[in-house]
Amino acid sequence: MTILVTGGAGYIGSHTCVELLSAGFEVIILDNFVNSHPEVISRIEKITGKGLAVINGDVRDQALVEECLKKYSCTAVMHFAGLKAVGDSVKNPLAYYDNNFVGTHRLLLAMQNCGVEKIVFSSSATVYGEPQYLPITEDHPLTATNPYGRSKLFIEEMLRDFHHANPSWKIALLRYFNPAGAHESGLIGEDPMGLPNNLMPYIAQVATGRREYLSIWGNDYATHDGTGVRDYIHVVDLALGHLKALQQLNSSKSLCLNLGAGIGYSVLDIVHTFEKTSGKKIPYQIDKRRFGDIAVCYADPTLARESLDWVARRDLVAICKDHWRWQKQNPEGYA
Ligand code: NAD
Ligand code: WQD
């Protein structure tokens, strides 16, 4: 089975490529490297001892995608390619609708023209907006509070409409909560370009001394310590969830699943656990809330457990330990 992995050089895509190759799949990466480094490819090959084909291209290039699908006789697509920075999406909304929504639209046209009818799509807990209840189940109302989240929600709606018209397709919508951590080898990990938006990579860069201190965006939320609570899921658990979803698509109906640990940790919980596992002090200062942030968000992962026989097995200590090993071994990322 040959899988086209769009955005496969990225954080989650690269970890998923490792698991796909280790499970015996052939992997073709299509990536324009707008937010990743070519060095990732050799790291994936080093970890797995297997080769993979890489096309430096854009998922919006329909002719290129069709050429890849045909040339490599791909049987399914894992679609990670996308822009994901919420703050940037507020400033540049058209870039996010073009890259994420139009990109997915073009990909579907290419797949349809090539008779490839299986896709696993990277959705996000951001489609739930402000939680109306917790833990969040898959039938929670959908909304979005920023252009990035709306691009994901619109893609989900397009996929639901498309599936209604083409019921033979197998589509998995996987809603990730907060991915973190890194492969145990320390060879691949999260390597944000510029200032990290997300908590874990920022903490890791404070630990290496690349950043002076962590700004904690608000400690006046209605949580046990006042700081924001999120559901952190180890990126390897997330990758394994993709493998299970793909295998499930081969045998059954389409899926829409939360991929989360089902546990909420606060910002200070993360800081303290990271300090304990790394032995590094993480200086921080309390700043005002970040616009658009919600207080608490964590998943009910029951449906994924029942549908995929999958659970997030790596705990917060493993997340912090693995994330720190990657950052310590690669203080400047892949550069
Ligand atoms: P990432 O930026 O590390 O990886 C995305 C990859 O896609 C990069 O290698 C980038 O170069 C590539 N890419 C972007 N636009 C492209 C295009 N038009 N054509 C070809 N390649 C393109 O991000 P990630 O954290 O690995 O996230 C992967 C997917 O999961 C994204 O769609 C993101 O929206 C989604 N997601 C991420 C998170 C998270 O917190 N990391 C949470 C929920 C959902
Ligand atoms: C986590 C907590 C912050 C940084 C985002 C996107 C979401 C998804 C996952 C793509 C919050 C606090 C953070 C910092 C801080 N991405 N924080 N100081 O906001 O839950 O979700 O990434 O789909 O769409 O919104 O993740 O890591 O940015 O923040 O205090 O420097 O850490 O306030 O409580 P978030 P995050």
Coordinates of C-alpha atoms and ligand atoms in Angstrom, one line a residue:
M1 CA 0.0 0.0 0.0
T2 CA 1.4 3.4 -1.0
I3 CA 0.3 6.4 0.9
L4 CA 0.6 10.0 -0.3
V5 CA 1.4 12.1 2.8
T6 CA 0.8 15.8 2.1
G7 CA 2.8 18.0 4.6
G8 CA 4.7 14.9 5.5
A9 CA 7.9 16.9 6.4
G10 CA 6.0 18.7 9.1
Y11 CA 5.8 18.0 12.8
I12 CA 2.9 15.5 12.9
G13 CA 3.3 14.3 9.3
S14 CA 7.0 13.3 9.9
H15 CA 6.1 11.3 13.0
T16 CA 3.2 9.6 11.1
C17 CA 5.6 8.8 8.2
V18 CA 7.9 7.0 10.7
E19 CA 5.0 4.9 11.9
L20 CA 3.7 4.2 8.3
L21 CA 7.1 3.1 7.1
S22 CA 7.6 1.0 10.3
A23 CA 4.3 -0.7 9.6
G24 CA 5.3 -1.6 6.1
F25 CA 3.6 1.0 4.0
E26 CA 5.3 2.8 1.1
V27 CA 5.3 6.6 1.7
I28 CA 5.4 9.5 -0.8
I29 CA 5.7 12.9 0.8
L30 CA 4.4 16.0 -1.0
D31 CA 5.5 19.1 0.8
N32 CA 6.4 22.7 -0.2
F33 CA 8.6 23.1 2.9
V34 CA 6.8 26.4 3.8
N35 CA 7.1 25.4 7.4
S36 CA 9.5 22.5 7.5
H37 CA 13.1 21.6 6.7
P38 CA 14.4 19.1 4.1
E39 CA 16.7 17.6 6.8
V40 CA 13.6 15.9 8.2
I41 CA 13.6 13.4 5.3
S42 CA 17.0 11.9 6.2
R43 CA 16.0 11.8 9.9
I44 CA 12.9 9.8 8.9
E45 CA 15.0 7.4 6.8
K46 CA 17.6 7.1 9.7
I47 CA 14.9 6.2 12.2
T48 CA 13.2 3.6 10.0
G49 CA 16.0 2.4 7.8
K50 CA 13.7 2.8 4.9
G51 CA 13.7 5.1 1.9
L52 CA 10.8 7.3 0.8
A53 CA 10.0 9.5 -2.2
V54 CA 9.7 13.2 -1.6
I55 CA 8.1 15.7 -4.0
N56 CA 8.9 19.4 -3.2
G57 CA 5.5 20.8 -4.4
D58 CA 2.3 22.4 -3.4
V59 CA -0.9 20.5 -2.7
R60 CA -2.8 23.3 -4.7
D61 CA -0.9 22.1 -7.9
Q62 CA -3.6 19.7 -9.0
A63 CA -1.7 18.5 -12.0
L64 CA 1.3 17.7 -9.8
V65 CA -0.8 15.8 -7.3
E66 CA -2.4 13.8 -10.0
E67 CA 1.0 12.9 -11.4
C68 CA 2.1 11.7 -8.0
L69 CA -1.0 9.7 -7.4
K70 CA -0.6 7.9 -10.7
K71 CA 3.1 7.5 -10.8
Y72 CA 3.2 5.9 -7.4
S73 CA -0.1 4.1 -7.6
C74 CA -1.2 5.7 -4.3
T75 CA -4.1 4.0 -2.6
A76 CA -4.8 6.6 0.1
V77 CA -3.9 10.1 1.2
M78 CA -3.0 11.5 4.6
H79 CA -3.5 15.2 4.4
F80 CA -1.4 17.2 6.9
A81 CA -0.5 20.1 4.6
G82 CA -1.8 23.3 6.0
L83 CA -1.0 26.6 7.7
K84 CA -1.9 26.4 11.4
A85 CA -0.9 29.6 13.2
V86 CA -4.1 31.1 14.7
G87 CA -2.7 34.6 15.2
D88 CA -1.3 34.7 11.6
S89 CA -4.6 33.6 10.3
V90 CA -6.3 36.7 11.8
K91 CA -3.8 38.9 10.0
N92 CA -3.8 37.0 6.7
P93 CA -7.1 35.2 6.5
L94 CA -7.1 34.8 2.7
A95 CA -3.7 32.9 2.9
Y96 CA -5.4 30.4 5.2
Y97 CA -8.5 29.9 3.1
D98 CA -6.4 29.6 0.0
N99 CA -3.8 27.2 1.4
N100 CA -6.0 25.1 3.6
F101 CA -9.5 25.2 1.9
V102 CA -8.5 25.6 -1.7
G103 CA -5.6 23.2 -1.2
T104 CA -7.9 20.5 0.1
H105 CA -10.4 21.2 -2.7
R106 CA -7.7 20.8 -5.3
L107 CA -6.5 17.6 -3.6
L108 CA -10.0 16.1 -3.7
L109 CA -10.3 16.9 -7.4
A110 CA -7.0 15.2 -8.1
M111 CA -7.9 12.2 -6.0
Q112 CA -11.3 11.9 -7.8
N113 CA -9.6 12.1 -11.2
C114 CA -7.2 9.3 -10.2
G115 CA -9.8 7.1 -8.5
V116 CA -8.1 7.4 -5.1
E117 CA -11.0 7.3 -2.6
K118 CA -9.4 7.2 0.9
I119 CA -8.4 10.3 2.8
V120 CA -7.4 11.0 6.4
F121 CA -7.8 14.7 7.2
S122 CA -6.0 16.7 9.9
S123 CA -8.8 18.5 11.6
S124 CA -8.6 20.3 15.0
A125 CA -10.3 20.7 18.3
T126 CA -10.5 24.3 17.3
V127 CA -13.7 23.4 15.3
Y128 CA -15.5 23.1 18.7
G129 CA -14.9 26.8 19.6
E130 CA -15.6 27.7 23.2
P131 CA -16.6 24.3 24.9
Q132 CA -20.3 24.2 25.9
Y133 CA -19.5 21.1 28.0
L134 CA -16.5 19.0 29.0
P135 CA -15.1 16.6 28.1
I136 CA -15.8 17.4 24.5
T137 CA -17.5 14.6 22.4
E138 CA -17.6 14.5 18.6
D139 CA -21.3 15.7 18.6
H140 CA -20.4 18.9 20.4
P141 CA -21.7 21.9 18.4
L142 CA -19.2 23.1 15.8
T143 CA -18.1 26.7 15.4
A144 CA -14.9 28.6 15.0
T145 CA -13.4 31.8 16.5
N146 CA -10.7 32.6 14.0
P147 CA -9.9 32.2 10.3
Y148 CA -7.7 29.2 10.9
G149 CA -10.4 27.4 12.8
R150 CA -13.0 28.4 10.2
S151 CA -10.8 27.0 7.4
K152 CA -10.7 23.6 9.2
L153 CA -14.5 23.8 9.8
F154 CA -15.2 24.7 6.2
I155 CA -13.0 21.8 5.0
E156 CA -14.9 19.4 7.3
E157 CA -18.2 20.6 5.8
M158 CA -16.9 20.2 2.3
L159 CA -15.8 16.7 3.1
R160 CA -19.2 15.8 4.6
D161 CA -21.0 17.2 1.5
F162 CA -18.6 15.3 -0.8
H163 CA -19.0 12.1 1.1
H164 CA -22.8 12.4 0.9
A165 CA -22.5 12.7 -2.9
N166 CA -19.8 10.0 -3.1
P167 CA -20.6 7.3 -0.4
S168 CA -18.0 4.9 -1.8
W169 CA -15.3 7.2 -0.5
K170 CA -13.7 6.4 2.9
I171 CA -13.0 9.7 4.9
A172 CA -11.5 10.0 8.3
L173 CA -11.8 13.4 10.1
L174 CA -9.3 13.4 13.0
R175 CA -9.7 16.3 15.4
Y176 CA -6.4 16.7 17.2
F177 CA -6.3 18.4 20.6
N178 CA -2.8 19.7 21.6
P179 CA 0.0 17.6 20.1
A180 CA 3.3 17.7 21.9
G181 CA 6.4 15.6 22.6
A182 CA 8.7 14.0 20.0
H183 CA 10.0 10.6 18.7
E184 CA 12.1 8.9 21.4
S185 CA 15.1 9.0 19.2
G186 CA 15.3 12.8 19.5
L187 CA 15.9 12.9 15.7
I188 CA 12.6 14.5 14.8
G189 CA 10.4 16.9 16.6
E190 CA 8.5 20.2 16.5
D191 CA 10.6 23.0 14.9
P192 CA 8.4 26.1 14.6
M193 CA 9.8 28.9 12.4
G194 CA 10.4 32.1 14.3
L195 CA 8.7 32.7 17.7
P196 CA 6.8 29.6 18.8
N197 CA 3.1 30.2 19.1
N198 CA 2.5 27.0 21.1
L199 CA 3.3 26.4 24.7
M200 CA 5.5 23.3 24.6
P201 CA 8.0 24.4 22.0
Y202 CA 8.2 27.8 23.7
I203 CA 9.0 26.2 27.1
A204 CA 11.6 23.9 25.4
Q205 CA 13.3 27.0 23.9
V206 CA 13.4 28.6 27.3
A207 CA 15.0 25.5 28.6
T208 CA 17.8 25.7 26.0
G209 CA 18.3 29.4 26.8
R210 CA 17.1 30.4 23.3
R211 CA 14.2 32.3 25.0
E212 CA 14.7 34.3 28.2
Y213 CA 11.4 33.4 29.9
L214 CA 7.9 32.1 29.3
S215 CA 5.0 34.6 29.2
I216 CA 2.0 32.8 30.8
W217 CA -1.0 34.3 29.1
G218 CA -3.3 34.9 32.1
N219 CA -3.7 33.3 35.5
D220 CA -7.2 34.4 36.2
Y221 CA -9.1 31.6 34.4
A222 CA -11.6 29.5 36.4
T223 CA -9.1 26.6 36.7
H224 CA -7.3 24.9 39.6
D225 CA -4.4 27.3 39.4
G226 CA -5.9 30.1 37.2
T227 CA -3.9 29.2 34.0
G228 CA -5.3 27.7 30.8
V229 CA -6.1 23.9 30.7
R230 CA -5.6 21.8 27.6
D231 CA -5.5 18.2 26.5
Y232 CA -1.8 17.4 25.5
I233 CA -1.4 14.3 23.4
H234 CA 2.0 12.8 22.6
V235 CA 2.7 13.2 18.8
V236 CA 3.6 9.5 18.6
D237 CA 0.3 8.5 20.0
L238 CA -1.3 10.8 17.5
A239 CA 0.7 9.2 14.7
L240 CA -0.4 5.7 15.8
G241 CA -4.0 6.9 15.8
H242 CA -3.6 7.8 12.1
L243 CA -2.3 4.4 11.4
K244 CA -5.3 2.8 13.1
A245 CA -7.7 5.2 11.3
L246 CA -6.2 4.3 7.9
Q247 CA -6.4 0.6 8.7
Q248 CA -10.0 1.0 9.8
L249 CA -10.9 2.8 6.6
N250 CA -9.7 -0.2 4.7
S251 CA -12.4 -2.3 6.3
S252 CA -15.3 0.0 7.4
K253 CA -17.1 3.2 7.1
S254 CA -15.9 6.8 7.4
L255 CA -14.8 8.2 10.7
C256 CA -14.9 11.5 12.7
L257 CA -12.9 11.2 15.9
N258 CA -11.3 13.2 18.7
L259 CA -7.6 12.3 19.1
G260 CA -6.8 13.5 22.6
A261 CA -5.6 12.0 25.9
G262 CA -8.8 13.0 27.7
I263 CA -6.9 14.7 30.5
G264 CA -6.6 18.5 31.1
Y265 CA -3.4 20.0 32.3
S266 CA -2.8 23.7 33.1
V267 CA 0.1 25.8 31.8
L268 CA 1.7 25.7 35.3
D269 CA 1.2 21.9 35.4
I270 CA 3.2 21.7 32.1
V271 CA 5.9 24.1 33.4
H272 CA 6.4 22.2 36.6
T273 CA 6.4 18.8 34.9
F274 CA 8.9 20.1 32.3
E275 CA 11.2 21.4 35.0
K276 CA 11.1 18.1 36.9
T277 CA 11.8 16.0 33.8
S278 CA 14.5 18.3 32.2
G279 CA 16.1 19.5 35.4
K280 CA 15.9 23.0 33.9
K281 CA 14.3 26.0 35.6
I282 CA 11.7 27.6 33.4
P283 CA 11.5 31.3 34.4
Y284 CA 8.1 32.8 33.6
Q285 CA 6.0 36.0 34.1
I286 CA 2.3 36.3 34.2
D287 CA 0.9 38.4 31.3
K288 CA -2.6 39.3 30.3
R289 CA -4.8 36.8 28.5
R290 CA -4.1 36.1 24.9
F291 CA -7.0 37.3 22.7
G292 CA -9.2 34.4 21.6
D293 CA -7.9 31.9 24.2
I294 CA -10.4 29.7 26.0
A295 CA -10.1 28.6 29.7
V296 CA -10.4 24.8 29.4
C297 CA -10.5 22.3 26.6
Y298 CA -10.0 18.5 26.7
A299 CA -11.4 15.6 24.8
D300 CA -13.7 12.7 25.5
P301 CA -11.7 10.1 23.5
T302 CA -14.2 7.2 24.0
L303 CA -15.2 7.0 20.4
A304 CA -11.6 6.7 19.1
R305 CA -11.0 4.0 21.7
E306 CA -14.1 2.1 20.6
S307 CA -13.7 2.6 16.9
L308 CA -9.9 2.2 16.6
D309 CA -9.0 0.2 19.7
W310 CA -6.7 3.2 20.3
V311 CA -5.8 5.2 23.3
A312 CA -3.1 7.8 24.0
R313 CA -0.6 5.7 26.1
R314 CA 2.2 8.3 26.7
D315 CA 1.6 10.4 29.7
L316 CA 2.7 14.0 30.4
V317 CA 6.1 13.0 31.8
A318 CA 6.8 11.1 28.6
I319 CA 5.7 14.1 26.5
C320 CA 8.0 16.5 28.4
K321 CA 10.9 14.1 28.5
D322 CA 10.7 13.3 24.7
H323 CA 10.1 17.0 23.8
W324 CA 13.2 18.0 25.9
R325 CA 15.4 15.2 24.4
W326 CA 14.6 16.5 20.9
Q327 CA 15.2 20.1 21.8
K328 CA 18.4 19.4 23.7
Q329 CA 19.8 17.4 20.8
N330 CA 18.6 20.0 18.3
P331 CA 18.8 23.4 20.0
E332 CA 18.4 25.2 16.7
G333 CA 15.9 22.7 15.3
Y334 CA 16.8 21.2 11.9
A335 CA 18.7 24.2 10.8
Ligands
NAD1 P1 3.5 21.8 10.4 O1 3.5 23.2 9.9 O2 4.7 21.3 11.1 O3 3.3 20.8 9.1 C1 2.6 21.2 8.0 C2 3.4 20.8 6.8 O4 2.6 21.1 5.6 C3 4.7 21.6 6.7 O5 5.8 20.7 6.3 C4 4.4 22.6 5.5 O6 5.6 22.9 4.8 C5 3.4 21.8 4.7 N1 2.6 22.6 3.9 C6 1.8 23.7 4.2 N2 1.1 24.1 3.2 C7 1.4 23.3 2.1 C8 1.0 23.3 0.8 N3 0.1 24.2 0.3 N4 1.5 22.3 0.0 C9 2.4 21.4 0.4 N5 2.8 21.4 1.7 C10 2.3 22.4 2.5 O7 2.1 21.5 11.2 P2 1.7 20.3 12.1 O8 1.7 20.7 13.5 O9 2.5 19.1 11.7 O10 0.2 20.1 11.6 C11 -0.2 19.2 10.6 C12 -1.7 19.4 10.3 O11 -2.4 19.2 11.5 C13 -2.0 20.8 9.9 O12 -3.0 20.8 8.9 C14 -2.6 21.5 11.2 O13 -3.6 22.5 10.9 C15 -3.2 20.3 11.8 N6 -3.3 20.4 13.3 C16 -2.2 20.7 14.0 C17 -2.3 20.9 15.4 C18 -1.0 21.3 16.2 O14 -1.2 21.8 17.3 N7 0.1 21.1 15.7 C19 -3.5 20.7 16.1 C20 -4.6 20.4 15.3 C21 -4.5 20.2 13.9
WQD2 C1 -1.8 26.2 25.2 C2 -2.0 27.0 26.5 C3 -2.2 29.4 26.3 C4 1.9 29.9 24.7 C5 -3.5 26.0 19.5 C6 -4.4 26.4 18.4 C7 -5.2 25.1 18.0 C8 -4.3 24.0 17.7 C9 -3.4 23.7 18.9 C10 -4.0 23.8 15.3 C11 -3.0 28.1 26.5 C12 -0.9 29.0 27.0 C13 0.8 29.3 25.2 C14 2.7 30.8 25.5 C15 1.0 30.5 27.3 N1 -3.5 24.2 16.6 N2 0.3 29.6 26.5 N3 2.2 31.1 26.8 O1 -4.0 27.7 22.0 O2 -4.6 25.5 23.1 O3 -4.2 25.7 20.6 O4 -2.6 24.9 19.1 O5 -5.0 23.3 15.1 O6 -6.0 25.5 16.8 O7 -5.3 27.3 18.9 O8 -2.3 25.8 22.2 O9 0.0 25.8 22.9 O10 -0.9 28.0 21.9 O11 -1.6 27.2 24.2 O12 0.6 30.8 28.4 O13 3.8 31.3 25.1 O14 -0.7 27.6 26.9 O15 -2.8 30.5 26.8 O16 -3.7 28.2 27.7 P1 -3.9 26.3 22.1 P2 -1.1 26.7 22.7

